[in-house]
């Protein structure tokens, strides 16, 4: 008897489409790995490489394959910074908490983003628009505190700049919607 | 049998025992939190069981030291006490002690250690760190209080010994570390049958059994 959900017999509508894809993929991927507990991290890495995060269903399938408990898989995965458990958002925000940024108040900037979006670092907003994570040094300590928003480095961050970024995103979104509406109207 | 001298007193013990076990069996208390006698490789993670051995230039943890014929050991030198007090204060800086409401106050290992080291249960002169952990976590047969947990790892070990696989595990890292069952299974589907080995061995009252549920499980196995 399977104690844990292995995704078998579930229709795509029952699950998030992304997660469904991940499960199908893992079914193909797992037989390629020997059933040895030493393979746990390589398996998790290859899942994340392809899908950019680990869903809990995925971790349970890995546990079944290696004959270890889901608890153990979760324990190992949460220990390492490299694994994430939420899909990345459309806009990815990385806040630097390296030494220079830490001294310059990087944690305040992180808290600003977290409070503004109502999520913690490592999480994604429910609408999948934004994800926030902490990183350790992006290599431009002279600009501390630094945040990297969608590949753009934002130096000398301040709480007001955090607000400004979201205003910009808002304007962008409104423009996209307007253009979409105009296109539809002209068709 | 092996003879050794601990605090000017001769004690006897079986070969192969650890120094800590030999002392505890002979009524010599050495502070410890993570030691389990059956564990083959001691964790040595609590850093409380330091002793000084004649011929070694610095203190060693008694749990990792095997007994040898003629060892001369001191358990209460100023150097040892300094190390132990510091380790203890570090533990207490993440363990708010509320002796008045604590369910294990009578048998708390931390209180025993504090008395032995002649220090208070507060972290002074260190600061108290407010760990960002949940107040309590429901683990079906027992409740876990993360802020009371000193992460000695005894429960994780006995759970694996008793059940053959890890139901209880550590998760996260650093100050965020907690123990628990993880996965999306509903609590009733968990393969935990309430053996309570973990709650029994917990030295700090971080795992408290729910008596009503255990009675029920025994009646309807």
mmCIF file of N, CA, C and O in Angstrom, chain B residues 1-52:
data_model
loop_
_atom_site.group_PDB
_atom_site.id
_atom_site.type_symbol
_atom_site.label_atom_id
_atom_site.label_comp_id
_atom_site.label_asym_id
_atom_site.label_seq_id
_atom_site.Cartn_x
_atom_site.Cartn_y
_atom_site.Cartn_z
ATOM 1 N N UNK B 1 37.946 -5.941 33.226
ATOM 2 C CA UNK B 1 37.646 -4.649 33.868
ATOM 3 C C UNK B 1 38.849 -3.710 33.811
ATOM 4 O O UNK B 1 39.996 -4.139 33.938
ATOM 5 N N UNK B 2 38.528 -2.464 33.650
ATOM 6 C CA UNK B 2 39.572 -1.456 33.534
ATOM 7 C C UNK B 2 39.474 -0.522 34.732
ATOM 8 O O UNK B 2 38.379 -0.179 35.174
ATOM 9 N N UNK B 3 40.632 -0.170 35.285
ATOM 10 C CA UNK B 3 40.617 0.747 36.429
ATOM 11 C C UNK B 3 41.114 2.108 35.978
ATOM 12 O O UNK B 3 42.102 2.207 35.249
ATOM 13 N N UNK B 4 40.420 3.158 36.419
ATOM 14 C CA UNK B 4 40.908 4.500 36.126
ATOM 15 C C UNK B 4 40.607 5.406 37.312
ATOM 16 O O UNK B 4 39.822 5.044 38.186
ATOM 17 N N UNK B 5 41.240 6.547 37.324
ATOM 18 C CA UNK B 5 41.043 7.459 38.456
ATOM 19 C C UNK B 5 40.331 8.715 37.984
ATOM 20 O O UNK B 5 40.812 9.424 37.094
ATOM 21 N N UNK B 6 39.152 8.952 38.551
ATOM 22 C CA UNK B 6 38.384 10.143 38.209
ATOM 23 C C UNK B 6 38.218 10.976 39.473
ATOM 24 O O UNK B 6 37.699 10.470 40.479
ATOM 25 N N UNK B 7 38.630 12.203 39.429
ATOM 26 C CA UNK B 7 38.571 13.103 40.591
ATOM 27 C C UNK B 7 39.140 12.425 41.849
ATOM 28 O O UNK B 7 38.476 12.381 42.891
ATOM 29 N N UNK B 8 40.315 11.851 41.741
ATOM 30 C CA UNK B 8 41.023 11.196 42.841
ATOM 31 C C UNK B 8 40.322 9.950 43.372
ATOM 32 O O UNK B 8 40.648 9.468 44.457
ATOM 33 N N UNK B 9 39.334 9.451 42.636
ATOM 34 C CA UNK B 9 38.612 8.276 43.103
ATOM 35 C C UNK B 9 38.822 7.177 42.074
ATOM 36 O O UNK B 9 38.713 7.431 40.866
ATOM 37 N N UNK B 10 39.126 5.964 42.558
ATOM 38 C CA UNK B 10 39.332 4.883 41.589
ATOM 39 C C UNK B 10 37.984 4.287 41.188
ATOM 40 O O UNK B 10 37.159 3.981 42.047
ATOM 41 N N UNK B 11 37.746 4.151 39.883
ATOM 42 C CA UNK B 11 36.512 3.503 39.437
ATOM 43 C C UNK B 11 36.864 2.365 38.484
ATOM 44 O O UNK B 11 37.938 2.345 37.892
ATOM 45 N N UNK B 12 35.913 1.418 38.359
ATOM 46 C CA UNK B 12 36.124 0.273 37.471
ATOM 47 C C UNK B 12 35.038 0.274 36.408
ATOM 48 O O UNK B 12 33.886 0.626 36.685
ATOM 49 N N UNK B 13 35.405 -0.147 35.224
ATOM 50 C CA UNK B 13 34.407 -0.223 34.160
ATOM 51 C C UNK B 13 34.850 -1.242 33.115
ATOM 52 O O UNK B 13 36.007 -1.644 33.089
ATOM 53 N N UNK B 14 33.918 -1.633 32.255
ATOM 54 C CA UNK B 14 34.223 -2.591 31.186
ATOM 55 C C UNK B 14 35.067 -1.901 30.112
ATOM 56 O O UNK B 14 34.863 -0.718 29.829
ATOM 57 N N UNK B 15 35.952 -2.686 29.496
ATOM 58 C CA UNK B 15 36.724 -2.145 28.377
ATOM 59 C C UNK B 15 35.758 -1.802 27.241
ATOM 60 O O UNK B 15 34.739 -2.461 27.072
ATOM 61 N N UNK B 16 36.090 -0.778 26.489
ATOM 62 C CA UNK B 16 35.239 -0.403 25.355
ATOM 63 C C UNK B 16 34.210 0.657 25.703
ATOM 64 O O UNK B 16 33.610 1.264 24.819
ATOM 65 N N UNK B 17 33.966 0.877 26.997
ATOM 66 C CA UNK B 17 33.027 1.936 27.392
ATOM 67 C C UNK B 17 33.621 3.304 27.128
ATOM 68 O O UNK B 17 34.835 3.472 27.116
ATOM 69 N N UNK B 18 32.746 4.281 26.972
ATOM 70 C CA UNK B 18 33.248 5.640 26.861
ATOM 71 C C UNK B 18 33.494 6.169 28.271
ATOM 72 O O UNK B 18 32.904 5.680 29.238
ATOM 73 N N UNK B 19 34.345 7.145 28.345
ATOM 74 C CA UNK B 19 34.677 7.732 29.637
ATOM 75 C C UNK B 19 33.435 8.307 30.312
ATOM 76 O O UNK B 19 33.231 8.167 31.519
ATOM 77 N N UNK B 20 32.567 8.921 29.507
ATOM 78 C CA UNK B 20 31.351 9.514 30.058
ATOM 79 C C UNK B 20 30.475 8.433 30.688
ATOM 80 O O UNK B 20 29.971 8.581 31.797
ATOM 81 N N UNK B 21 30.314 7.319 29.953
ATOM 82 C CA UNK B 21 29.479 6.240 30.468
ATOM 83 C C UNK B 21 30.062 5.672 31.759
ATOM 84 O O UNK B 21 29.334 5.432 32.730
ATOM 85 N N UNK B 22 31.389 5.488 31.786
ATOM 86 C CA UNK B 22 32.046 4.947 32.975
ATOM 87 C C UNK B 22 31.772 5.842 34.184
ATOM 88 O O UNK B 22 31.440 5.364 35.264
ATOM 89 N N UNK B 23 31.871 7.146 33.987
ATOM 90 C CA UNK B 23 31.658 8.083 35.092
ATOM 91 C C UNK B 23 30.199 8.048 35.549
ATOM 92 O O UNK B 23 29.919 7.963 36.744
ATOM 93 N N UNK B 24 29.273 8.088 34.591
ATOM 94 C CA UNK B 24 27.855 8.117 34.951
ATOM 95 C C UNK B 24 27.486 6.843 35.715
ATOM 96 O O UNK B 24 26.749 6.891 36.697
ATOM 97 N N UNK B 25 28.015 5.700 35.268
ATOM 98 C CA UNK B 25 27.683 4.432 35.925
ATOM 99 C C UNK B 25 28.272 4.355 37.328
ATOM 100 O O UNK B 25 27.798 3.585 38.165
ATOM 101 N N UNK B 26 29.333 5.132 37.575
ATOM 102 C CA UNK B 26 29.946 5.116 38.895
ATOM 103 C C UNK B 26 29.511 6.298 39.751
ATOM 104 O O UNK B 26 30.179 6.672 40.707
ATOM 105 N N UNK B 27 28.415 6.893 39.372
ATOM 106 C CA UNK B 27 27.845 7.970 40.178
ATOM 107 C C UNK B 27 28.584 9.286 40.106
ATOM 108 O O UNK B 27 28.427 10.137 40.967
ATOM 109 N N UNK B 28 29.409 9.462 39.053
ATOM 110 C CA UNK B 28 30.069 10.763 38.891
ATOM 111 C C UNK B 28 29.349 11.486 37.768
ATOM 112 O O UNK B 28 29.399 11.062 36.609
ATOM 113 N N UNK B 29 28.636 12.554 38.108
ATOM 114 C CA UNK B 29 27.844 13.253 37.100
ATOM 115 C C UNK B 29 28.713 14.186 36.274
ATOM 116 O O UNK B 29 29.474 14.988 36.807
ATOM 117 N N UNK B 30 28.611 14.035 34.950
ATOM 118 C CA UNK B 30 29.232 14.982 34.019
ATOM 119 C C UNK B 30 28.090 15.517 33.172
ATOM 120 O O UNK B 30 27.312 14.727 32.641
ATOM 121 N N UNK B 31 27.935 16.835 33.074
ATOM 122 C CA UNK B 31 26.822 17.368 32.281
ATOM 123 C C UNK B 31 26.812 16.792 30.864
ATOM 124 O O UNK B 31 27.883 16.652 30.259
ATOM 125 N N UNK B 32 25.647 16.425 30.359
ATOM 126 C CA UNK B 32 25.541 15.937 28.986
ATOM 127 C C UNK B 32 24.109 16.052 28.538
ATOM 128 O O UNK B 32 23.181 15.965 29.339
ATOM 129 N N UNK B 33 23.902 16.260 27.241
ATOM 130 C CA UNK B 33 22.543 16.331 26.692
ATOM 131 C C UNK B 33 22.362 15.377 25.519
ATOM 132 O O UNK B 33 21.302 14.844 25.306
ATOM 133 N N UNK B 34 23.407 15.177 24.720
ATOM 134 C CA UNK B 34 23.221 14.439 23.476
ATOM 135 C C UNK B 34 23.693 13.001 23.560
ATOM 136 O O UNK B 34 23.595 12.252 22.600
ATOM 137 N N UNK B 35 24.184 12.580 24.718
ATOM 138 C CA UNK B 35 24.793 11.250 24.829
ATOM 139 C C UNK B 35 23.742 10.137 24.924
ATOM 140 O O UNK B 35 22.820 10.216 25.721
ATOM 141 N N UNK B 36 23.899 9.114 24.089
ATOM 142 C CA UNK B 36 23.087 7.896 24.202
ATOM 143 C C UNK B 36 24.076 6.739 24.212
ATOM 144 O O UNK B 36 24.906 6.623 23.316
ATOM 145 N N UNK B 37 23.951 5.873 25.210
ATOM 146 C CA UNK B 37 25.010 4.892 25.393
ATOM 147 C C UNK B 37 25.105 3.889 24.244
ATOM 148 O O UNK B 37 26.179 3.408 23.919
ATOM 149 N N UNK B 38 23.977 3.596 23.588
ATOM 150 C CA UNK B 38 24.014 2.602 22.509
ATOM 151 C C UNK B 38 24.521 3.167 21.186
ATOM 152 O O UNK B 38 24.758 2.427 20.246
ATOM 153 N N UNK B 39 24.647 4.474 21.102
ATOM 154 C CA UNK B 39 25.037 5.071 19.816
ATOM 155 C C UNK B 39 26.521 4.809 19.549
ATOM 156 O O UNK B 39 27.377 5.124 20.379
ATOM 157 N N UNK B 40 26.782 4.245 18.378
ATOM 158 C CA UNK B 40 28.151 3.853 18.078
ATOM 159 C C UNK B 40 29.091 5.040 17.913
ATOM 160 O O UNK B 40 30.216 5.024 18.395
ATOM 161 N N UNK B 41 28.618 6.031 17.197
ATOM 162 C CA UNK B 41 29.448 7.222 17.012
ATOM 163 C C UNK B 41 28.791 8.376 17.748
ATOM 164 O O UNK B 41 27.793 8.900 17.295
ATOM 165 N N UNK B 42 29.350 8.754 18.893
ATOM 166 C CA UNK B 42 28.719 9.836 19.667
ATOM 167 C C UNK B 42 28.642 11.124 18.848
ATOM 168 O O UNK B 42 29.541 11.412 18.062
ATOM 169 N N UNK B 43 27.527 11.841 19.030
ATOM 170 C CA UNK B 43 27.354 13.113 18.335
ATOM 171 C C UNK B 43 28.360 14.149 18.799
ATOM 172 O O UNK B 43 28.853 14.931 18.042
ATOM 173 N N UNK B 44 28.579 14.165 20.116
ATOM 174 C CA UNK B 44 29.436 15.166 20.749
ATOM 175 C C UNK B 44 29.029 16.572 20.330
ATOM 176 O O UNK B 44 29.858 17.421 20.066
ATOM 177 N N UNK B 45 27.718 16.812 20.251
ATOM 178 C CA UNK B 45 27.265 18.105 19.757
ATOM 179 C C UNK B 45 26.870 19.070 20.864
ATOM 180 O O UNK B 45 26.798 20.265 20.634
ATOM 181 N N UNK B 46 26.629 18.578 22.095
ATOM 182 C CA UNK B 46 26.185 19.506 23.136
ATOM 183 C C UNK B 46 27.362 20.233 23.777
ATOM 184 O O UNK B 46 27.187 21.292 24.357
ATOM 185 N N UNK B 47 28.556 19.692 23.637
ATOM 186 C CA UNK B 47 29.788 20.299 24.169
ATOM 187 C C UNK B 47 29.716 20.572 25.668
ATOM 188 O O UNK B 47 30.202 21.596 26.151
ATOM 189 N N UNK B 48 29.077 19.669 26.389
ATOM 190 C CA UNK B 48 28.949 19.866 27.833
ATOM 191 C C UNK B 48 29.805 18.890 28.637
ATOM 192 O O UNK B 48 30.069 19.120 29.809
ATOM 193 N N UNK B 49 30.213 17.771 28.034
ATOM 194 C CA UNK B 49 30.844 16.717 28.836
ATOM 195 C C UNK B 49 32.374 16.810 28.841
ATOM 196 O O UNK B 49 33.056 15.802 28.912
ATOM 197 N N UNK B 50 32.895 18.017 28.795
ATOM 198 C CA UNK B 50 34.356 18.171 28.809
ATOM 199 C C UNK B 50 34.986 17.664 30.108
ATOM 200 O O UNK B 50 34.403 17.800 31.192
ATOM 201 N N UNK B 51 36.145 17.045 29.981
ATOM 202 C CA UNK B 51 36.954 16.641 31.138
ATOM 203 C C UNK B 51 38.421 16.897 30.787
ATOM 204 O O UNK B 51 38.747 17.079 29.611
ATOM 205 N N UNK B 52 39.266 16.892 31.806
ATOM 206 C CA UNK B 52 40.704 16.986 31.534
ATOM 207 C C UNK B 52 41.351 15.659 31.855
ATOM 208 O O UNK B 52 41.046 15.036 32.873
#
